[in-house]
Amino acid sequence: EIVQYCLAHEHNYQKTAEHFQVSYQQVYQWVNKFEDGGQDALKDGRGRKKTPEELTEADQQKLKMKKMEYEIERLRAENAFLKKLEELERRRR
């Protein structure tokens, strides 16, 4: 909406910024993104995970390593819990 307003008013960034109460720089960036890439360029991609098809071989290896490290940590915690449980059971006898 802001970009359309700015374009309709002959790229008057200052007027647009004041009208929508946003910064001049932000309006300027949005208009440039829109002109370079269209509506899709304005979408916020932060926080979006890549699909498996988008991952490079190195990214796939890093993801696999993270999963393995998480699993190892989980197993260590489970092992420590079982040892403690066994110790408590021995003390009760």
PDB file of C-alpha atoms in Angstrom:
ATOM      1  CA  GLU A   1       0.000   0.000   0.000  1.00  0.00           C
ATOM      2  CA  ILE A   2       2.808   2.387   0.926  1.00  0.00           C
ATOM      3  CA  VAL A   3       4.747   1.628  -2.257  1.00  0.00           C
ATOM      4  CA  GLN A   4       1.657   2.095  -4.401  1.00  0.00           C
ATOM      5  CA  TYR A   5       0.976   5.442  -2.728  1.00  0.00           C
ATOM      6  CA  CYS A   6       4.548   6.588  -3.343  1.00  0.00           C
ATOM      7  CA  LEU A   7       4.461   5.543  -6.996  1.00  0.00           C
ATOM      8  CA  ALA A   8       1.113   7.252  -7.496  1.00  0.00           C
ATOM      9  CA  HIS A   9       2.582  10.469  -6.080  1.00  0.00           C
ATOM     10  CA  GLU A  10       5.588  10.573  -8.427  1.00  0.00           C
ATOM     11  CA  HIS A  11       8.111   8.964  -6.055  1.00  0.00           C
ATOM     12  CA  ASN A  12       7.561  11.587  -3.367  1.00  0.00           C
ATOM     13  CA  TYR A  13       9.253   9.646  -0.563  1.00  0.00           C
ATOM     14  CA  GLN A  14       9.009  12.434   1.996  1.00  0.00           C
ATOM     15  CA  LYS A  15       5.249  12.911   1.531  1.00  0.00           C
ATOM     16  CA  THR A  16       4.708   9.150   1.677  1.00  0.00           C
ATOM     17  CA  ALA A  17       6.821   8.787   4.841  1.00  0.00           C
ATOM     18  CA  GLU A  18       4.894  11.558   6.578  1.00  0.00           C
ATOM     19  CA  HIS A  19       1.515  10.227   5.433  1.00  0.00           C
ATOM     20  CA  PHE A  20       2.160   6.674   6.739  1.00  0.00           C
ATOM     21  CA  GLN A  21       4.381   7.763   9.661  1.00  0.00           C
ATOM     22  CA  VAL A  22       7.371   5.658   8.620  1.00  0.00           C
ATOM     23  CA  SER A  23      10.938   6.684   7.870  1.00  0.00           C
ATOM     24  CA  TYR A  24      12.018   8.149   4.561  1.00  0.00           C
ATOM     25  CA  GLN A  25      14.707   5.457   4.245  1.00  0.00           C
ATOM     26  CA  GLN A  26      12.194   2.669   4.733  1.00  0.00           C
ATOM     27  CA  VAL A  27       9.899   4.020   2.015  1.00  0.00           C
ATOM     28  CA  TYR A  28      12.878   4.442  -0.311  1.00  0.00           C
ATOM     29  CA  GLN A  29      14.035   0.834   0.300  1.00  0.00           C
ATOM     30  CA  TRP A  30      10.554  -0.612  -0.202  1.00  0.00           C
ATOM     31  CA  VAL A  31      10.066   1.271  -3.470  1.00  0.00           C
ATOM     32  CA  ASN A  32      13.473   0.145  -4.758  1.00  0.00           C
ATOM     33  CA  LYS A  33      12.784  -3.469  -3.815  1.00  0.00           C
ATOM     34  CA  PHE A  34       9.397  -3.314  -5.503  1.00  0.00           C
ATOM     35  CA  GLU A  35      10.832  -1.809  -8.684  1.00  0.00           C
ATOM     36  CA  ASP A  36      13.653  -4.370  -8.815  1.00  0.00           C
ATOM     37  CA  GLY A  37      11.740  -7.517  -7.919  1.00  0.00           C
ATOM     38  CA  GLY A  38       8.030  -6.813  -7.840  1.00  0.00           C
ATOM     39  CA  GLN A  39       5.608  -7.719  -5.078  1.00  0.00           C
ATOM     40  CA  ASP A  40       7.535 -10.863  -4.067  1.00  0.00           C
ATOM     41  CA  ALA A  41      10.657  -8.821  -3.293  1.00  0.00           C
ATOM     42  CA  LEU A  42       8.782  -7.140  -0.436  1.00  0.00           C
ATOM     43  CA  LYS A  43       8.104 -10.402   1.408  1.00  0.00           C
ATOM     44  CA  ASP A  44      10.056 -10.895   4.600  1.00  0.00           C
ATOM     45  CA  GLY A  45      12.039 -14.115   4.373  1.00  0.00           C
ATOM     46  CA  ARG A  46      13.651 -13.964   7.794  1.00  0.00           C
ATOM     47  CA  GLY A  47      13.149 -17.046   9.885  1.00  0.00           C
ATOM     48  CA  ARG A  48      12.121 -19.167   6.932  1.00  0.00           C
ATOM     49  CA  LYS A  49      13.776 -22.561   6.790  1.00  0.00           C
ATOM     50  CA  LYS A  50      15.053 -23.820   3.492  1.00  0.00           C
ATOM     51  CA  THR A  51      13.392 -26.845   1.951  1.00  0.00           C
ATOM     52  CA  PRO A  52      15.577 -29.956   1.593  1.00  0.00           C
ATOM     53  CA  GLU A  53      15.841 -29.270  -2.137  1.00  0.00           C
ATOM     54  CA  GLU A  54      17.297 -25.797  -1.452  1.00  0.00           C
ATOM     55  CA  LEU A  55      20.045 -27.046   0.863  1.00  0.00           C
ATOM     56  CA  THR A  56      23.566 -27.372  -0.473  1.00  0.00           C
ATOM     57  CA  GLU A  57      25.630 -30.476   0.285  1.00  0.00           C
ATOM     58  CA  ALA A  58      27.487 -28.555   3.011  1.00  0.00           C
ATOM     59  CA  ASP A  59      24.199 -27.362   4.555  1.00  0.00           C
ATOM     60  CA  GLN A  60      22.869 -30.908   4.542  1.00  0.00           C
ATOM     61  CA  GLN A  61      26.002 -32.141   6.327  1.00  0.00           C
ATOM     62  CA  LYS A  62      25.739 -29.369   8.944  1.00  0.00           C
ATOM     63  CA  LEU A  63      22.090 -30.213   9.567  1.00  0.00           C
ATOM     64  CA  LYS A  64      22.927 -33.902   9.908  1.00  0.00           C
ATOM     65  CA  MET A  65      25.713 -33.075  12.394  1.00  0.00           C
ATOM     66  CA  LYS A  66      23.386 -30.878  14.477  1.00  0.00           C
ATOM     67  CA  LYS A  67      20.819 -33.672  14.637  1.00  0.00           C
ATOM     68  CA  MET A  68      23.478 -36.172  15.691  1.00  0.00           C
ATOM     69  CA  GLU A  69      24.867 -33.823  18.360  1.00  0.00           C
ATOM     70  CA  TYR A  70      21.357 -33.285  19.719  1.00  0.00           C
ATOM     71  CA  GLU A  71      20.753 -37.043  19.816  1.00  0.00           C
ATOM     72  CA  ILE A  72      24.071 -37.651  21.606  1.00  0.00           C
ATOM     73  CA  GLU A  73      23.226 -35.011  24.211  1.00  0.00           C
ATOM     74  CA  ARG A  74      19.769 -36.527  24.718  1.00  0.00           C
ATOM     75  CA  LEU A  75      21.260 -40.000  25.174  1.00  0.00           C
ATOM     76  CA  ARG A  76      23.833 -38.681  27.665  1.00  0.00           C
ATOM     77  CA  ALA A  77      21.059 -37.098  29.724  1.00  0.00           C
ATOM     78  CA  GLU A  78      19.032 -40.307  29.593  1.00  0.00           C
ATOM     79  CA  ASN A  79      22.071 -42.331  30.627  1.00  0.00           C
ATOM     80  CA  ALA A  80      22.793 -40.011  33.579  1.00  0.00           C
ATOM     81  CA  PHE A  81      19.142 -40.249  34.663  1.00  0.00           C
ATOM     82  CA  LEU A  82      19.164 -44.047  34.557  1.00  0.00           C
ATOM     83  CA  LYS A  83      22.427 -44.216  36.529  1.00  0.00           C
ATOM     84  CA  LYS A  84      20.961 -41.948  39.193  1.00  0.00           C
ATOM     85  CA  LEU A  85      17.768 -44.006  39.308  1.00  0.00           C
ATOM     86  CA  GLU A  86      19.783 -47.211  39.674  1.00  0.00           C
ATOM     87  CA  GLU A  87      21.818 -45.669  42.492  1.00  0.00           C
ATOM     88  CA  LEU A  88      18.649 -44.589  44.325  1.00  0.00           C
ATOM     89  CA  GLU A  89      17.172 -48.080  43.995  1.00  0.00           C
ATOM     90  CA  ARG A  90      20.363 -49.631  45.384  1.00  0.00           C
ATOM     91  CA  ARG A  91      20.251 -47.320  48.409  1.00  0.00           C
ATOM     92  CA  ARG A  92      16.689 -48.353  49.225  1.00  0.00           C
ATOM     93  CA  ARG A  93      17.636 -51.994  49.619  1.00  0.00           C
TER      94      ARG A  93
END
